[in-house]
Coordinates of C-alpha atoms in Angstrom, one line a residue:
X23 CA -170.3 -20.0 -98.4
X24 CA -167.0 -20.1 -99.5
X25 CA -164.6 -17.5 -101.9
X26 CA -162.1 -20.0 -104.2
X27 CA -159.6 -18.4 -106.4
X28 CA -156.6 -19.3 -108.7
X29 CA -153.2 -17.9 -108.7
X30 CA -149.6 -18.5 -109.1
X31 CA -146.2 -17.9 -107.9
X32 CA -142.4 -18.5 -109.0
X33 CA -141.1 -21.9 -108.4
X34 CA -137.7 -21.7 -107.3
X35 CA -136.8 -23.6 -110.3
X36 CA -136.1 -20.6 -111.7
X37 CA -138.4 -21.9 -114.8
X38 CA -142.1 -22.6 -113.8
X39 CA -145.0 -20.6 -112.3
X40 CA -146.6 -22.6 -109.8
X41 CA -150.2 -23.2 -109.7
X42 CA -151.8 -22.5 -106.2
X43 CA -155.4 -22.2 -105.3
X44 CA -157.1 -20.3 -102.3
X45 CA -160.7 -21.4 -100.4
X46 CA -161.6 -18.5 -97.5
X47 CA -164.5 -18.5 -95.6
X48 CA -167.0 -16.1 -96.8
X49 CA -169.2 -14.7 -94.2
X50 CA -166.9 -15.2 -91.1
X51 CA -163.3 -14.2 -90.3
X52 CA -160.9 -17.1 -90.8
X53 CA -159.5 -18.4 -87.5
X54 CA -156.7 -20.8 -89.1
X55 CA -154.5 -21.5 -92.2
X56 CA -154.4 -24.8 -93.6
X57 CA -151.7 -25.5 -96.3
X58 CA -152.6 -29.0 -98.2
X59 CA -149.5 -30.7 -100.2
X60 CA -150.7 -33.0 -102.8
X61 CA -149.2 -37.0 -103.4
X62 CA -147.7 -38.2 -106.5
X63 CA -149.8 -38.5 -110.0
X64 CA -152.4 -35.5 -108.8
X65 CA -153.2 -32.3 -108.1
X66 CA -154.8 -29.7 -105.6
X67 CA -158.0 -29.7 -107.2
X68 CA -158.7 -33.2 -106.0
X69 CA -159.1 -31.6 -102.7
X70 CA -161.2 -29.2 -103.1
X71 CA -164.5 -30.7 -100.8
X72 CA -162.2 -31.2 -98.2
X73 CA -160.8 -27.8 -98.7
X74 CA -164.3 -26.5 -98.9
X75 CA -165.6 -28.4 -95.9
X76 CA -162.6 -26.6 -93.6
X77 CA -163.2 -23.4 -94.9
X78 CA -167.0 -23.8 -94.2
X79 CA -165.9 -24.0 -90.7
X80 CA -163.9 -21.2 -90.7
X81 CA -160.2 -22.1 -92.1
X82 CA -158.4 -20.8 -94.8
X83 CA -157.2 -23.4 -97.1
X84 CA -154.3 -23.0 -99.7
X85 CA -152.4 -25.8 -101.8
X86 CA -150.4 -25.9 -105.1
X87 CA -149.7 -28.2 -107.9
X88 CA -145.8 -29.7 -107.6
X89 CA -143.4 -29.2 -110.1
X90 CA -144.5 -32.0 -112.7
X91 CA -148.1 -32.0 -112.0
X92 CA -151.8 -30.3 -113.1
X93 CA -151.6 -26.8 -113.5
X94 CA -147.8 -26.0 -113.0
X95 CA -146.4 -28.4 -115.6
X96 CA -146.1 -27.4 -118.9
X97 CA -147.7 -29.9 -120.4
X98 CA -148.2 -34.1 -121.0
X99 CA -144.3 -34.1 -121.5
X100 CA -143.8 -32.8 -118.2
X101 CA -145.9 -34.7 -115.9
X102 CA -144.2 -36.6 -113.6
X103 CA -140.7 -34.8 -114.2
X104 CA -139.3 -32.9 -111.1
X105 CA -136.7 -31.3 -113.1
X106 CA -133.1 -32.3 -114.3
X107 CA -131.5 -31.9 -110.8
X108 CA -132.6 -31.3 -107.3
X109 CA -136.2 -32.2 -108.0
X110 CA -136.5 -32.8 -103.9
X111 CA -135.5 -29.7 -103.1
X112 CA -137.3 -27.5 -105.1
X113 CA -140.7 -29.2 -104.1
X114 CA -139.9 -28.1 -100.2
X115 CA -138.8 -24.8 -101.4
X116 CA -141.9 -24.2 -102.8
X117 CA -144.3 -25.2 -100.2
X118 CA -142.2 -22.4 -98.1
X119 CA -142.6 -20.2 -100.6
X120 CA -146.1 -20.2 -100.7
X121 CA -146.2 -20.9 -96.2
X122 CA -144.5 -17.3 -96.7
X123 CA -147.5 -15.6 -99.2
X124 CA -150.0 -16.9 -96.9
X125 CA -148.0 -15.3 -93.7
X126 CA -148.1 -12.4 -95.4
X127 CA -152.0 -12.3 -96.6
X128 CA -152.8 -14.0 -92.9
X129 CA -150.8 -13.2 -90.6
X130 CA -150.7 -14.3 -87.3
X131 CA -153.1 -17.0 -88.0
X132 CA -152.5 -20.5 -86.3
X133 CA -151.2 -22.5 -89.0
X134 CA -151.2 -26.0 -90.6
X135 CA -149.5 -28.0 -93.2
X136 CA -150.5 -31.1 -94.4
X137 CA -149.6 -33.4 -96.8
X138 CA -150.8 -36.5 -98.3
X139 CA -148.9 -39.6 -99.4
X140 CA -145.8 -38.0 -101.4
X141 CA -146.8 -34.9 -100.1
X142 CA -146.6 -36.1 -96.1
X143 CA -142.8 -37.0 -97.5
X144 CA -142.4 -33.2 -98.6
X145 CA -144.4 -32.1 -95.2
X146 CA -141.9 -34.2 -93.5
X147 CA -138.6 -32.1 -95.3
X148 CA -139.8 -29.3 -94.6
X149 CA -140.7 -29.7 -90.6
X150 CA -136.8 -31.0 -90.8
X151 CA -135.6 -28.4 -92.5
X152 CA -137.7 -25.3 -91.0
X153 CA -138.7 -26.6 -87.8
X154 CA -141.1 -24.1 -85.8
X155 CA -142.9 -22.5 -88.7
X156 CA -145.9 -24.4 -88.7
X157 CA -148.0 -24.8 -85.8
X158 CA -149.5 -28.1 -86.3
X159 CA -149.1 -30.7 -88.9
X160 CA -151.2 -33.4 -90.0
X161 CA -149.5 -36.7 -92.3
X162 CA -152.4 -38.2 -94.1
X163 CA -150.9 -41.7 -95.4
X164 CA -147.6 -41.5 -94.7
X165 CA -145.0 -44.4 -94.6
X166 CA -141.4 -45.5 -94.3
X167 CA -139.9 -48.3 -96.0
X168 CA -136.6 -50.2 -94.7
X169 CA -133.5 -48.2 -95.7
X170 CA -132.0 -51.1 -98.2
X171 CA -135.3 -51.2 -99.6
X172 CA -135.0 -47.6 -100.1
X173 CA -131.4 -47.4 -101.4
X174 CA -132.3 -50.2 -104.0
X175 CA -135.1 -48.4 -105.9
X176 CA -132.6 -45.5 -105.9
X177 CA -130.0 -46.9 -107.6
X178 CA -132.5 -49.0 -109.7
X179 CA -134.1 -45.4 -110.8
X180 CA -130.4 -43.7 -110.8
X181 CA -129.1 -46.0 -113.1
X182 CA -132.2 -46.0 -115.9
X183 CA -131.4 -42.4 -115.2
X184 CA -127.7 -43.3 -116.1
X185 CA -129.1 -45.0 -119.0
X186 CA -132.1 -43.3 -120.6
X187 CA -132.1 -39.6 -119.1
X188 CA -134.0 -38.6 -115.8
X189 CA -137.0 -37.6 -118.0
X190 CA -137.5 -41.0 -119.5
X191 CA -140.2 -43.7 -118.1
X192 CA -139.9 -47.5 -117.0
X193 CA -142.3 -50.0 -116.4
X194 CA -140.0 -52.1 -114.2
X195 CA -139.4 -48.8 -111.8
X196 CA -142.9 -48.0 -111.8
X197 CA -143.7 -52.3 -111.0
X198 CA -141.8 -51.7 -108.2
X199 CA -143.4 -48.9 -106.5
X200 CA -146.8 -47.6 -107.2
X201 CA -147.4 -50.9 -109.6
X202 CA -147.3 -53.0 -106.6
X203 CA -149.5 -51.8 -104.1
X204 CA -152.3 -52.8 -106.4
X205 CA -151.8 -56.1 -106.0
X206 CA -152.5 -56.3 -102.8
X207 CA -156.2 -55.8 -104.0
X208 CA -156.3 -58.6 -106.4
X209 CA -158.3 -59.6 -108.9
X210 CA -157.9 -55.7 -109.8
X211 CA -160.7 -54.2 -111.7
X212 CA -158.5 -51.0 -112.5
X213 CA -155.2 -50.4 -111.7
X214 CA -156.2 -47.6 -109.0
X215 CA -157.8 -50.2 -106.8
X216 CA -155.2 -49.7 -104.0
X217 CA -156.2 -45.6 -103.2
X218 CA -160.2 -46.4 -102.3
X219 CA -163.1 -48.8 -101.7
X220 CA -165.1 -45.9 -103.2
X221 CA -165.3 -47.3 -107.1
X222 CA -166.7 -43.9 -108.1
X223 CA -163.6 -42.2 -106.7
X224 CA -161.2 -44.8 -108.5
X225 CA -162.7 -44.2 -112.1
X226 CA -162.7 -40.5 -111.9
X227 CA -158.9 -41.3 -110.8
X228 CA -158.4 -43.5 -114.0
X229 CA -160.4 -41.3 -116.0
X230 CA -158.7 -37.9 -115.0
X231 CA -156.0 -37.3 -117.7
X232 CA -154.2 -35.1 -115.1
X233 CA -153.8 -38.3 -113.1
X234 CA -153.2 -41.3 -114.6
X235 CA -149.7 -39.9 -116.4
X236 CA -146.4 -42.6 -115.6
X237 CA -144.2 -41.1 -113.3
X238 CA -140.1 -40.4 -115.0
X239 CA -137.4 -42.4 -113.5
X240 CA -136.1 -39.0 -112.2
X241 CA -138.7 -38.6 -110.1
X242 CA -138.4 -41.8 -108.4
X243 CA -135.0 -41.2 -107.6
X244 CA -135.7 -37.7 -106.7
X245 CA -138.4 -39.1 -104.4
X246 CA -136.2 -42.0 -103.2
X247 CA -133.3 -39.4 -101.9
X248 CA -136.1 -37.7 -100.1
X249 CA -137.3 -40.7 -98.1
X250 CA -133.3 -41.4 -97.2
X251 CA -133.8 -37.7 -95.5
X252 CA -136.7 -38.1 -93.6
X253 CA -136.1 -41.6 -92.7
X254 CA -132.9 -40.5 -91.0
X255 CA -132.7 -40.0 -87.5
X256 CA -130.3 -37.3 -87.3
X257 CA -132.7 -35.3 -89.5
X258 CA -136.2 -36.5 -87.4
X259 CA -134.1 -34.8 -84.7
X260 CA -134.0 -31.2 -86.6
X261 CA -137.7 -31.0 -85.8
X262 CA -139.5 -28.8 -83.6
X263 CA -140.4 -31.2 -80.5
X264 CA -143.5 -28.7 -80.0
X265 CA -145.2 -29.1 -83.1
X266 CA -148.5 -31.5 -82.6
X267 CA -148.2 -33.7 -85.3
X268 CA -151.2 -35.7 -86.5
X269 CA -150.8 -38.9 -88.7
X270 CA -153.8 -40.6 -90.3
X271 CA -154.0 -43.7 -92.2
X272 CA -156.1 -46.5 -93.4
X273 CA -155.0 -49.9 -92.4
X274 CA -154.8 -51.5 -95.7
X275 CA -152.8 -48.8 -97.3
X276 CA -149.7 -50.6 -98.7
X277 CA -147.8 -47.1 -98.7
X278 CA -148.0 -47.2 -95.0
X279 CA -147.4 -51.3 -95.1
X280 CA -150.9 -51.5 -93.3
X281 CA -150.0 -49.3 -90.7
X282 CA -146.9 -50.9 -89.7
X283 CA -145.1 -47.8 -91.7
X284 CA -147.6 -45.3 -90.3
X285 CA -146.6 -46.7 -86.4
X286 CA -142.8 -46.9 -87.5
X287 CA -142.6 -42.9 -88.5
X288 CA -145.1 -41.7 -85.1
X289 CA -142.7 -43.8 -83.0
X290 CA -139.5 -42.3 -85.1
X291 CA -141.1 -39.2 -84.8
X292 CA -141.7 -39.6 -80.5
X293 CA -138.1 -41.2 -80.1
X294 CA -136.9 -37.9 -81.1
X295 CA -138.5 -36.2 -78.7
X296 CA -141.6 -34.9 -80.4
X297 CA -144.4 -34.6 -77.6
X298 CA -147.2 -34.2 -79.4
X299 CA -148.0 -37.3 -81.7
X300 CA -151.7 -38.4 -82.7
X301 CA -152.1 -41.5 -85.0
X302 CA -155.6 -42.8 -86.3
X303 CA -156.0 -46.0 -88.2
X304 CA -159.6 -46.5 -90.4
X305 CA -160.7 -49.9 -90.2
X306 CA -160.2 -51.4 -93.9
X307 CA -159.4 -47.9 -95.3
X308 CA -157.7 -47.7 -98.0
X309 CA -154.4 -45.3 -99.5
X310 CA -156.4 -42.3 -99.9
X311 CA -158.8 -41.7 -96.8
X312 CA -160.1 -38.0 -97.3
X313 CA -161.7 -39.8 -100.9
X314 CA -162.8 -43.2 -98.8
X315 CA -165.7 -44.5 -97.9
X316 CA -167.0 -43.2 -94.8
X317 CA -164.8 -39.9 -95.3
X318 CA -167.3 -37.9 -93.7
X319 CA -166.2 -38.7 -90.1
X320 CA -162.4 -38.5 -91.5
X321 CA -163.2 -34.9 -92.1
X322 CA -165.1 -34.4 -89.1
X323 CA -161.9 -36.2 -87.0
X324 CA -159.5 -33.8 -88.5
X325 CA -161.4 -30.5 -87.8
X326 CA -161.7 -31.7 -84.1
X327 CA -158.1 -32.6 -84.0
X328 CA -157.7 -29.1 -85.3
X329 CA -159.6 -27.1 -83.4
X330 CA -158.3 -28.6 -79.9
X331 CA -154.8 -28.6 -80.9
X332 CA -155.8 -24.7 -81.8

């Protein structure tokens, strides 16, 4: 059995209420915190079998929606808008913020934060930027794209920014980013073809109004400036070398270039001295591995990397 509740917190906007969700074990006494950080277009309710599953086995499991998405946007206008300015930084504030709630409700607790696609982007700020509050950290399809490549889309996005306001969409940013992994996965039946080989999960994706929203221009630039941070080595350097660190993939995901991105951010991650570094790439997997087919061992691999690094 397992207790689920709703709540919210301040986003250190200064302007939003976040919207979090809790899953505690019912009948045992938790023996672990795991914090989940969603990916772009989505929300934390997508995750709640795998948030279920862990606390079945005896974790506490907390996640938000971002600034811009499900619950904590303020409505169709806003999905996909960070925020006029500093869009980056408010999404790393607020995973701390809510790190900090759960310290408070659980404390002493070993603890985990993981983060999924954009969210392994904001799981990698904040290891940089607070390095030894987390005990473990898991990167579920992660990647890292050449710097130039990275500094082009964002000056493309900076300059439709420029020209149309940061809260304003374009089809030619989006072509270049989430438009083109699909085509690796041509003919496309849907344009979600890239996440899973589960067609179940990729119409309930297309279907889910809280989903298939465009990201703004502002966002891709916000998000752009955040992979410039963690791509940097000076910054990979900033984290704690003690924290186990697992990253987990599929090796068709084109966010993680078929796990040539994945292998290029564990190796950044060891050449800075990091001592603990676990990669796993699925066979055929897909972007979105905790919604693949065959996700049932992927859960069962994550609680066992869990517990021993516990």
């Amino acid at each position: 059995m397992v207790n689920f509740r709703e709540f919210s917190y301040p986003s250190s906007d200064g302007l939003h209420q976040v919207h979090a969700a809790l899953w505690t074990p019912a009948e045992r006494a938790p023996r672990g915190v795991v914090q989940l950080v969603h990916g772009i277009s989505e929300y934390i309710g997508r995750y709640d079998d795998f948030a279920r599953f862990l606390a079945e086995a005896g974790f506490v499991v907390c996640g938000h929606d971002h600034l811009g998405h499900g619950k904590t946007a303020g409505g169709p206008d806003e999905y996909g808008f960070l925020g006029e300015k500093d869009g980056w930084d408010h999404l790393a504030w607020d995973v701390l913020a809510l790190r900090s709630r759960m310290d408070a409700q659980f404390p002493g607790l070993p603890y985990c934060l993981m983060g999924h696609s954009m969210g392994s982007f904001v799981a990698r700020t904040y290891l940089i930027r607070w390095p030894g509050t987390v005990d473990m950290a898991i990167l579920s399809g992660t990647g890292q794209e050449s710097a130039p490549l990275i500094a082009f889309g964002k000056w493309a996005a900076s300059l439709v920014c420029a020209l149309k306001g940061p809260n304003s969409r374009s089809g030619f940013i989006t072509s270049l980013s989430l438009g083109a992994y699909n085509r690796q996965f041509k003919p496309n039946r849907t344009n979600a073809d890239w996440i899973s080989r589960d067609t179940a999960v990729v119409d309930a994706y297309v279907a889910d109004p809280l989903c298939r929203f465009v990201p703004t221009v502002g966002m891709f630039r916000d998000m752009m400036g955040g992979l410039q941070f963690i791509g940097n080595p000076k910054n990979i350097a900033n984290m704690d070398p003690h924290t186990p660190i697992l990253l987990f993939s599929g090796d068709k995901d084109p966010v993680g270039s078929c796990g040539k991105g994945v292998k290029k951010v564990a190796d950044a991650f060891r050449k800075a001295g990091v001592t603990d570094v676990t990669l796993t790439l699925y066979p055929d997997g897909r972007h979105e591995m905790l919604n693949e087919v065959g996700r049932e061992q992927v859960y069962e691999d994550v609680l066992h990397w869990l517990e021993t690094k516990m």
